[in-house]
Coordinates of C-alpha atoms and ligand atoms in Angstrom, one line a residue:
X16 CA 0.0 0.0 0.0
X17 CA 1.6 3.4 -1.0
X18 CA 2.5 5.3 1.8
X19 CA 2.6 8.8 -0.5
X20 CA 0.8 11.5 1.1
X21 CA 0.3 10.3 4.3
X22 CA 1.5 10.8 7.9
X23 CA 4.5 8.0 8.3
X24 CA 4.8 6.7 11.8
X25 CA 8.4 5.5 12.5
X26 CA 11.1 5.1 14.8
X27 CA 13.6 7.7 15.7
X28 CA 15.9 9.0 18.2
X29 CA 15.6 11.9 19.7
X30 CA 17.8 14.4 21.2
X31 CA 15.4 16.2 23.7
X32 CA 18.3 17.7 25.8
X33 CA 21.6 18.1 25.6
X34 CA 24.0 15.5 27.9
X35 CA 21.9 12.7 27.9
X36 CA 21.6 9.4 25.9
X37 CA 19.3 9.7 22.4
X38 CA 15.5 8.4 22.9
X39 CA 14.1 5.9 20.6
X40 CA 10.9 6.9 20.1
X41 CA 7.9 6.0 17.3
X42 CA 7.7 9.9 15.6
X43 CA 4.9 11.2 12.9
X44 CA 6.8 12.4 9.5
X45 CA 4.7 14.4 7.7
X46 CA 4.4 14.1 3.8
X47 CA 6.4 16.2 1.7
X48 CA 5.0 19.8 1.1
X49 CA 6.1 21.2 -2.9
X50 CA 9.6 21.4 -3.4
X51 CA 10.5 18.5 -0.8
X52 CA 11.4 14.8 -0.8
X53 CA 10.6 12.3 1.9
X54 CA 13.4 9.6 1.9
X55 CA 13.2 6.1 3.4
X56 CA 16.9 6.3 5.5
X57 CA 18.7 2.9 5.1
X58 CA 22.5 4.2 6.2
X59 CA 23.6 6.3 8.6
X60 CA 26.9 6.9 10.3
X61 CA 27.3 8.9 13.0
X62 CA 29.8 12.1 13.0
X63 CA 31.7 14.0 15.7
X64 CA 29.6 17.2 14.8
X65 CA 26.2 14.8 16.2
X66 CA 27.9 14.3 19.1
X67 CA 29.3 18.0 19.6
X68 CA 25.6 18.5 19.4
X69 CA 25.2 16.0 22.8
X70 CA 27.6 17.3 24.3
X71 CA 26.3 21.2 23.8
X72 CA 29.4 22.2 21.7
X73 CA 27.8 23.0 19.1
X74 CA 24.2 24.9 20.4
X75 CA 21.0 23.8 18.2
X76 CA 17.2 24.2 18.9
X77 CA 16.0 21.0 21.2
X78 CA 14.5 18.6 20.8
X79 CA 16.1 17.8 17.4
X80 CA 16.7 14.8 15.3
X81 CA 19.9 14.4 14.6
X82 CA 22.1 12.6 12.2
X83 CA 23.2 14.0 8.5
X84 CA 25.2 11.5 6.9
X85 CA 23.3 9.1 4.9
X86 CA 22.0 7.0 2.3
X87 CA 18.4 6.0 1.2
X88 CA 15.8 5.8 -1.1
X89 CA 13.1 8.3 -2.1
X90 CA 9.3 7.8 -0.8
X91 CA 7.8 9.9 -2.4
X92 CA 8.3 13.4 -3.6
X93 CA 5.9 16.6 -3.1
X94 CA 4.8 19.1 -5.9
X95 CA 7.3 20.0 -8.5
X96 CA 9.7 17.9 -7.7
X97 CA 11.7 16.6 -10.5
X98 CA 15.2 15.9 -9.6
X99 CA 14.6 12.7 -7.8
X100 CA 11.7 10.6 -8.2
X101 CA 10.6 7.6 -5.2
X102 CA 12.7 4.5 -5.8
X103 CA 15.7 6.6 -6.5
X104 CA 18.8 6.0 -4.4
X105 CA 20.0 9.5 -2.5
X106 CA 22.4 11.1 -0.6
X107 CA 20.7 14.3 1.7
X108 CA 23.5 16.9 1.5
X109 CA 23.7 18.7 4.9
X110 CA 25.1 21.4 2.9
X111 CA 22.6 22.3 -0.1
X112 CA 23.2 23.6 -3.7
X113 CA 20.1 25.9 -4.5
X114 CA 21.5 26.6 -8.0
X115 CA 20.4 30.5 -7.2
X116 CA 22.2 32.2 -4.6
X117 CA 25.9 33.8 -5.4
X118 CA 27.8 31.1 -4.7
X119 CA 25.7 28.8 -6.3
X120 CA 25.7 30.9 -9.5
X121 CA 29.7 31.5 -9.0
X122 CA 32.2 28.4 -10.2
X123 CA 34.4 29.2 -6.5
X124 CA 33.2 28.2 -3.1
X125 CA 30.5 26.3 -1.9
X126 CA 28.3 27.6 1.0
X127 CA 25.2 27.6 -0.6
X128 CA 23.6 30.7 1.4
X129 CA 20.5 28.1 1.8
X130 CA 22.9 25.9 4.3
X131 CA 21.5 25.8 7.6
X132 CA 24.7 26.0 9.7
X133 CA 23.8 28.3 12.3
X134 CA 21.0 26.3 13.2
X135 CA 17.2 27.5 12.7
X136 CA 16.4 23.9 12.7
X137 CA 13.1 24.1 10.5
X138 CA 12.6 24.0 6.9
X139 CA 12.9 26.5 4.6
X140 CA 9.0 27.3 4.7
X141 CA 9.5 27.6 8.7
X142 CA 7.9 25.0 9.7
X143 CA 9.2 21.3 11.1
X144 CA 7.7 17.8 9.4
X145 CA 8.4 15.6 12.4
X146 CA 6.4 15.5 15.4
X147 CA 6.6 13.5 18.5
X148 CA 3.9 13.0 21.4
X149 CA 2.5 16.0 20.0
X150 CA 5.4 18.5 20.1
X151 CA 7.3 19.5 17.3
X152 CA 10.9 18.0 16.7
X153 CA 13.4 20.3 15.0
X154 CA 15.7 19.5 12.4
X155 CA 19.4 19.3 11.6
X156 CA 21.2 20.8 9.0
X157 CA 18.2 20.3 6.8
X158 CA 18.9 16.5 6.5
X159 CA 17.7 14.3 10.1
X160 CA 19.0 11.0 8.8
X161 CA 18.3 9.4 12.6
X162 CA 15.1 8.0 11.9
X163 CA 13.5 5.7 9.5
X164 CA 11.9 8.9 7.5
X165 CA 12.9 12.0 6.8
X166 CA 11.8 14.9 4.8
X167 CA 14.2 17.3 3.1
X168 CA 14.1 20.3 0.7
X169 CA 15.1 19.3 -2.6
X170 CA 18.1 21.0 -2.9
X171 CA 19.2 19.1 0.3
X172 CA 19.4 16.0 -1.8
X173 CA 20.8 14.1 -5.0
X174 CA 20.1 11.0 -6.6
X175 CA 23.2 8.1 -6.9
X176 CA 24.1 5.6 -8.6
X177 CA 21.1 2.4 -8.3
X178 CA 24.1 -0.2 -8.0
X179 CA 25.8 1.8 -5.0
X180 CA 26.3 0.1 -1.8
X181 CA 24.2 2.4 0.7
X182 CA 25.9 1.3 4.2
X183 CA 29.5 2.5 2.9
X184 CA 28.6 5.3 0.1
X185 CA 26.6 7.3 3.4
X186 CA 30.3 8.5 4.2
X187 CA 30.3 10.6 0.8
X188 CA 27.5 12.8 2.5
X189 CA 29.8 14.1 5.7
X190 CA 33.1 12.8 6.7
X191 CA 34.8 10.9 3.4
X192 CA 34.4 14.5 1.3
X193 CA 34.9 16.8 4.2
X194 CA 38.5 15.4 4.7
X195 CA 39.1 14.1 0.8
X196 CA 38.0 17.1 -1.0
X197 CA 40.1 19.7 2.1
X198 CA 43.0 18.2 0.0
X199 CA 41.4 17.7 -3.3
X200 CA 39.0 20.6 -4.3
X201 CA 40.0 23.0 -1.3
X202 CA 43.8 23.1 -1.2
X203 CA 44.6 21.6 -4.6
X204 CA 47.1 19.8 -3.2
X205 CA 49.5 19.6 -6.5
X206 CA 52.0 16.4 -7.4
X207 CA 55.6 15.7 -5.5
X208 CA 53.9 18.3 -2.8
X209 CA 54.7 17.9 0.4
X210 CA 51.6 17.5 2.8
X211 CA 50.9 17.5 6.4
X212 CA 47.8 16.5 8.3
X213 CA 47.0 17.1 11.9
X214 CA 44.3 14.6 13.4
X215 CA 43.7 11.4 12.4
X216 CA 40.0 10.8 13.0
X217 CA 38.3 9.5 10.0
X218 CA 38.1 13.0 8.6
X219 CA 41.8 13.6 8.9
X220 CA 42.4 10.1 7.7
X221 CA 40.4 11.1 4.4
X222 CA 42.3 14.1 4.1
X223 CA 45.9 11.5 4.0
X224 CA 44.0 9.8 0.9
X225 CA 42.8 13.0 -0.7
X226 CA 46.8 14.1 -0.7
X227 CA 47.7 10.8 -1.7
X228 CA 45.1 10.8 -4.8
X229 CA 46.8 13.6 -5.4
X230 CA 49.9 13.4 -5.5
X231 CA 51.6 14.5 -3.2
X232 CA 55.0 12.5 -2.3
X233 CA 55.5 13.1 1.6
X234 CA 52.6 13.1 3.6
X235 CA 53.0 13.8 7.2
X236 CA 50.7 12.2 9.4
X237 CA 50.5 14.0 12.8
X238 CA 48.5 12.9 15.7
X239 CA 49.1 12.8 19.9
X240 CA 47.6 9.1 19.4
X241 CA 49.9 7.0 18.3
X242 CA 47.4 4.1 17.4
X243 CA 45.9 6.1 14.5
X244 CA 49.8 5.6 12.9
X245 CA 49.0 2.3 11.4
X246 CA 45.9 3.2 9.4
X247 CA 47.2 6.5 8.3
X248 CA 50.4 4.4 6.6
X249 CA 48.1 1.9 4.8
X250 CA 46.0 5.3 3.3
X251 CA 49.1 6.9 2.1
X252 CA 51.0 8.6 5.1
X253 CA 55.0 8.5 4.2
X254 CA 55.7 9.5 7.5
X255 CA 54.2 9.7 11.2
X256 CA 54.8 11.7 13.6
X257 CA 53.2 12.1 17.3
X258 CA 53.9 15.7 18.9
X259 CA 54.1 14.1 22.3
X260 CA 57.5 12.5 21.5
X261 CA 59.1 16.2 21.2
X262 CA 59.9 18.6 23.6
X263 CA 59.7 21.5 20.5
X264 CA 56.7 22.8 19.1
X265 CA 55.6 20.8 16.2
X266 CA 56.3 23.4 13.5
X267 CA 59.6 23.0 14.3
X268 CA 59.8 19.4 13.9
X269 CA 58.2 19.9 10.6
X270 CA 60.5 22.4 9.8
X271 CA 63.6 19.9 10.6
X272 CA 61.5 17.3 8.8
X273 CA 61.4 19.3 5.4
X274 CA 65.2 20.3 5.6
X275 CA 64.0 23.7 6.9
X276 CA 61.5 24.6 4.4
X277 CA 58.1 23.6 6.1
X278 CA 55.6 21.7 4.2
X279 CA 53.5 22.9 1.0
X280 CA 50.4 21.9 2.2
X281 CA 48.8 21.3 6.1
X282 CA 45.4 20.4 6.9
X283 CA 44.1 21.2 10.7
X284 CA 41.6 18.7 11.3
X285 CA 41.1 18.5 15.0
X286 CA 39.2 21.4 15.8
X287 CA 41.3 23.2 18.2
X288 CA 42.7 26.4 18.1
X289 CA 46.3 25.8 19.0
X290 CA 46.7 23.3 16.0
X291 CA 45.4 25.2 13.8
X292 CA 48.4 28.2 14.4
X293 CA 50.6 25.7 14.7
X294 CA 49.6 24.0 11.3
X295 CA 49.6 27.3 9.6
X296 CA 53.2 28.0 11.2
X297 CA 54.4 24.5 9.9
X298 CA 53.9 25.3 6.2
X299 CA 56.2 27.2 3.8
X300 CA 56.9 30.5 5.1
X301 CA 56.1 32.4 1.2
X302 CA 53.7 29.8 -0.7
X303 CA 52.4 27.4 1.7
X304 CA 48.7 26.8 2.5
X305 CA 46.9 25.7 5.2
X306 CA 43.2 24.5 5.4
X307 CA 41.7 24.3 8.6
X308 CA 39.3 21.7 8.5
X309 CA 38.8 20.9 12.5
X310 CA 35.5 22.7 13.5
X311 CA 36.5 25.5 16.1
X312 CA 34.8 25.4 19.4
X313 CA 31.8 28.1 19.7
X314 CA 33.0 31.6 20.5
X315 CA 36.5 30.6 20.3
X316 CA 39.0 33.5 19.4
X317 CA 42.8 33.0 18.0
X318 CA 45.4 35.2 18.3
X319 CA 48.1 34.4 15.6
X320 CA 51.6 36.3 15.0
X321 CA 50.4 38.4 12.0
X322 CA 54.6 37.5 10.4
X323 CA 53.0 34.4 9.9
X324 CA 50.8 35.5 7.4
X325 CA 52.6 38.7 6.0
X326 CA 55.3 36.4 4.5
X327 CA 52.9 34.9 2.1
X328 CA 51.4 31.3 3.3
X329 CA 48.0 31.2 2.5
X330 CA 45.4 30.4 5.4
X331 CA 41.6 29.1 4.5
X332 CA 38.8 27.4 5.5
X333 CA 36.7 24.3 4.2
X334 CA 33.4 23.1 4.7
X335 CA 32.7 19.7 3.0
X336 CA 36.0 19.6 1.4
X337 CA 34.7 23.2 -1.1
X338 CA 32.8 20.7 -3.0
X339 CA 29.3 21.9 -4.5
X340 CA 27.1 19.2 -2.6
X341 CA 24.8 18.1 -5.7
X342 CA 27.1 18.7 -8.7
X343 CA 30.0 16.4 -6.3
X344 CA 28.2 14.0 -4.8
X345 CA 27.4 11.7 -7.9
X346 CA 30.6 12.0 -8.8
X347 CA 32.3 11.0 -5.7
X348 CA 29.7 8.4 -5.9
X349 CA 30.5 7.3 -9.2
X350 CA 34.8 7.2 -8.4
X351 CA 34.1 4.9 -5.3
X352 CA 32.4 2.9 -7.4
X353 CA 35.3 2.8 -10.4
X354 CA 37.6 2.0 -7.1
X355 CA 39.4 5.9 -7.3
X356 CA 39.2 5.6 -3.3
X357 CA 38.3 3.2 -0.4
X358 CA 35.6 3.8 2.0
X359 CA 36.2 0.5 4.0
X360 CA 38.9 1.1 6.6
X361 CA 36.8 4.6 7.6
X362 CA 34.2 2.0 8.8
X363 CA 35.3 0.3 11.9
X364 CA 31.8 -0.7 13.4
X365 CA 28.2 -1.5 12.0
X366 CA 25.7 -1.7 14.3
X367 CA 21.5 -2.1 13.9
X368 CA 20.0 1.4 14.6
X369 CA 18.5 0.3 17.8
X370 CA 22.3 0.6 18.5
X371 CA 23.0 4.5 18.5
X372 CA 23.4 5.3 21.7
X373 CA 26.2 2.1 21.8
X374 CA 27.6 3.6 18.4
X375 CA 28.0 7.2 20.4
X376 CA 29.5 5.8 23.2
X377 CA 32.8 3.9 20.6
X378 CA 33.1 7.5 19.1
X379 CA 33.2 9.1 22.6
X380 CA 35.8 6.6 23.7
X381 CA 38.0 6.8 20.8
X382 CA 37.2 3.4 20.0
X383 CA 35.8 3.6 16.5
X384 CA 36.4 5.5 13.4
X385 CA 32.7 5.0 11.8
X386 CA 29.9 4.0 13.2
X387 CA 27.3 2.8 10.2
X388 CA 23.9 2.2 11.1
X389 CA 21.8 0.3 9.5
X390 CA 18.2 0.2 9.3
Ligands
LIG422 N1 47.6 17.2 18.2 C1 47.4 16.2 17.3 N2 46.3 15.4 17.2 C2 45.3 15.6 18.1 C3 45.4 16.6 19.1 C4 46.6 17.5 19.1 N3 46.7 18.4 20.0 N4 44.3 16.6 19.8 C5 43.5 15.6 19.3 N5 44.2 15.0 18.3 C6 43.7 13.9 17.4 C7 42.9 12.8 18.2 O1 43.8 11.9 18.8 C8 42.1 12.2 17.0 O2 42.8 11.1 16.5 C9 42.0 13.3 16.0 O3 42.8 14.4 16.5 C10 40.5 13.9 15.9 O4 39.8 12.9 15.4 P1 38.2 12.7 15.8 O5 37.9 11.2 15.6 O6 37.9 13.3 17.1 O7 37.5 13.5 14.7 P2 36.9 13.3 13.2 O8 38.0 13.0 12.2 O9 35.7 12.4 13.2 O10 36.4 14.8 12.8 C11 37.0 15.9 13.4 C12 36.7 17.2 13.0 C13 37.5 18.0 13.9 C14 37.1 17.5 11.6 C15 35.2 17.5 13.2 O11 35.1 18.8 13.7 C16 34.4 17.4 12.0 O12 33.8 16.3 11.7 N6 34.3 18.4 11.1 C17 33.6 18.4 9.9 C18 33.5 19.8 9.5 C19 32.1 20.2 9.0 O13 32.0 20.6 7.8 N7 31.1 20.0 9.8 C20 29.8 20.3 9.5 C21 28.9 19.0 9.4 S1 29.7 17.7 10.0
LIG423 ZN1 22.8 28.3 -3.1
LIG424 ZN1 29.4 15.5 9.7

């Protein structure tokens, strides 16, 4: 029996406060109003920026349903809907592509000015489509891939390839491109380059194989826990290094690493302030660039030796890697699926979404990479 147009009732979990363990509970998803796709979730793993969403790092509306990288299958769509049609494999894009706004109509950047980074939590129209014991649950980056059902505007999603494997390609819609494309789109990492990357959580890690798809011929892999170092050698890190072991800053050791010349490229992907001077201060003093990648805590301020910059090294910013969410996706899509990259070793746990709160806990302890859920 088609379930178009009607009220879905399904199970979802629910952040209703921060601190406290997600609530599986059955939730109402309304059906798609014009302009916005209801997708049945099958994948979804679970990313740091969820969590820093727990833990009240990052401040959104409550209650919200979390989760926004995934993989599913259209529903059903709502009125003038005709990029994706129900039965077509998806990816929601937490960060959309309206096609209209500057950057969209611009070939540089990304930030669609639709993207819903700061956090209203509703759709576009205002309103919510998920309710729960009759209050209103708010959304998350316009995506909600927690729950069986989710509704999204339609430039929040893009259809993949039918023959892609959902419970792997769901990495394409967060962490894979965040870290692949901060070496790949953002930086342009360039071959025989040399590379460093700071943090080796599965973003970081991706940002080591987006260098090494690149390229690049030394790539530093730094990180204060040394049992990331085997993984980042079988993605493509030449070299390993663990700040702990010094009694110097690490720009220095970087600097004595690359015969005093610093590296071409470093990536910050951590999150924390004092990596990401001291990854600027560890590339080339005149042409190196450094992408900060690691998102900075709330109201956090930096206060940086302005030499650092005056000499030339080039400091920016990427949000999902500077890739255009629905012209990139497909593609990425399509090179996992010609075997360009791996998704695999990114996925250290799989668990049955009854399982969240478990698959928070591993990423709280350091214990997993990826947590897939599967529905
Ligand atoms: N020096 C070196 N390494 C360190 C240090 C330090 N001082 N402190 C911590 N580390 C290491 C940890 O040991 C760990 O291995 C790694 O840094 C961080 O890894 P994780 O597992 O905590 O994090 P990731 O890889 O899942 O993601 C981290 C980001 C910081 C990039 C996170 O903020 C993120 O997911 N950003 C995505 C950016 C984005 O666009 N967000 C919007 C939607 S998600
Ligand atoms: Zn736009
Ligand atoms: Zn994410």
């Amino acid at each position: 029996m088609s379930t178009a147009g009607k009220v879905i009732k399904c199970k979802a979990a629910i952040a209703w406060e921060i601190k406290k363990p997600l609530s599986l509970e059955q939730i109402e998803v309304a059906p798609p109003k014009a302009h916005e796709v209801r997708i049945k979730i099958l994948a979804t793993g679970i990313c740091r920026s969820d969590d820093h969403v727990i833990s009240g790092a990052f401040a959104m509306p409550m209650p919200i349903l979390l989760g926004h990288e995934a993989a599913g299958v259209v529903e059903s769509v709502g009125e003038g809907v005709t990029c994706v049609k129900p039965g077509d494999k998806v990816i929601p894009l937490f960060l959309p592509q309206c096609g209209k706004c500057k950057i969209c109509r611009s070939t540089r950047g990304n930030l669609c000015s639709e993207n819903d980074l700061c956090g209203k939590g509703l759709m576009p129209d205002g309103t919510s489509r998920f309710t729960c014991k009759g209050k209103a649950l708010h959304n998350f980056l316009g995506t909600s891939t927690f729950t069986e059902y989710t509704v999204v505007h339609e430039t929040s999603v893009v259809k993949i390839d039918a023959a892609a494997p959902l419970e792997k390609v769901c990495l394409i819609g967060c962490g894979f491109s965040t870290g692949y494309g901060a070496a790949v789109e953002t930086a342009k990492v360039e071959p025989g380059s040399t590379c460093a990357v700071f943090g080796l959580g599965g973003v970081g890690l991706s940002t080591v194989m987006g260098c090494k798809a690149a390229g690049a011929s030394r790539i530093i892999a730094v990180d204060i826990n040394k049992s990331k170092f085997p993984l980042a050698k079988q993605l493509g890190a030449t070299e390993c290094v663990n700040p702990l072991d010094f009694q110097k800053p690490i720009n220095e050791v970087l600097f004595d690493l690359t015969s005093g010349e610093g590296v071409d490229y470093s990536f910050e992907v951590i999150g924390r302030t004092e990596t990401m001077t001291s990854a600027l201060a560890s590339c080339n003093n005149n042409i190196g660039t450094s992408v900060i990648v690691g998102v900075p805590p709330s109201a956090s301020q930096m206060n940086v030796d302005p030499m650092l910059l005056f000499t030339g090294r080039t400091w920016k910013g990427s949000v999902f890697g500077g890739w255009k969410s629905k012209d990139s996706v497909p593609k990425l899509v399509s090179d996992f699926m010609g075997k360009k990259f791996i998704l695999d070793p990114l996925i250290t746990h799989t668990l049955p979404f009854d399982q969240i709160n478990e698959g928070f806990e591993l990423l709280q302890s350091g214990k997993s990479i990826r947590t897939v859920l599967t529905f």
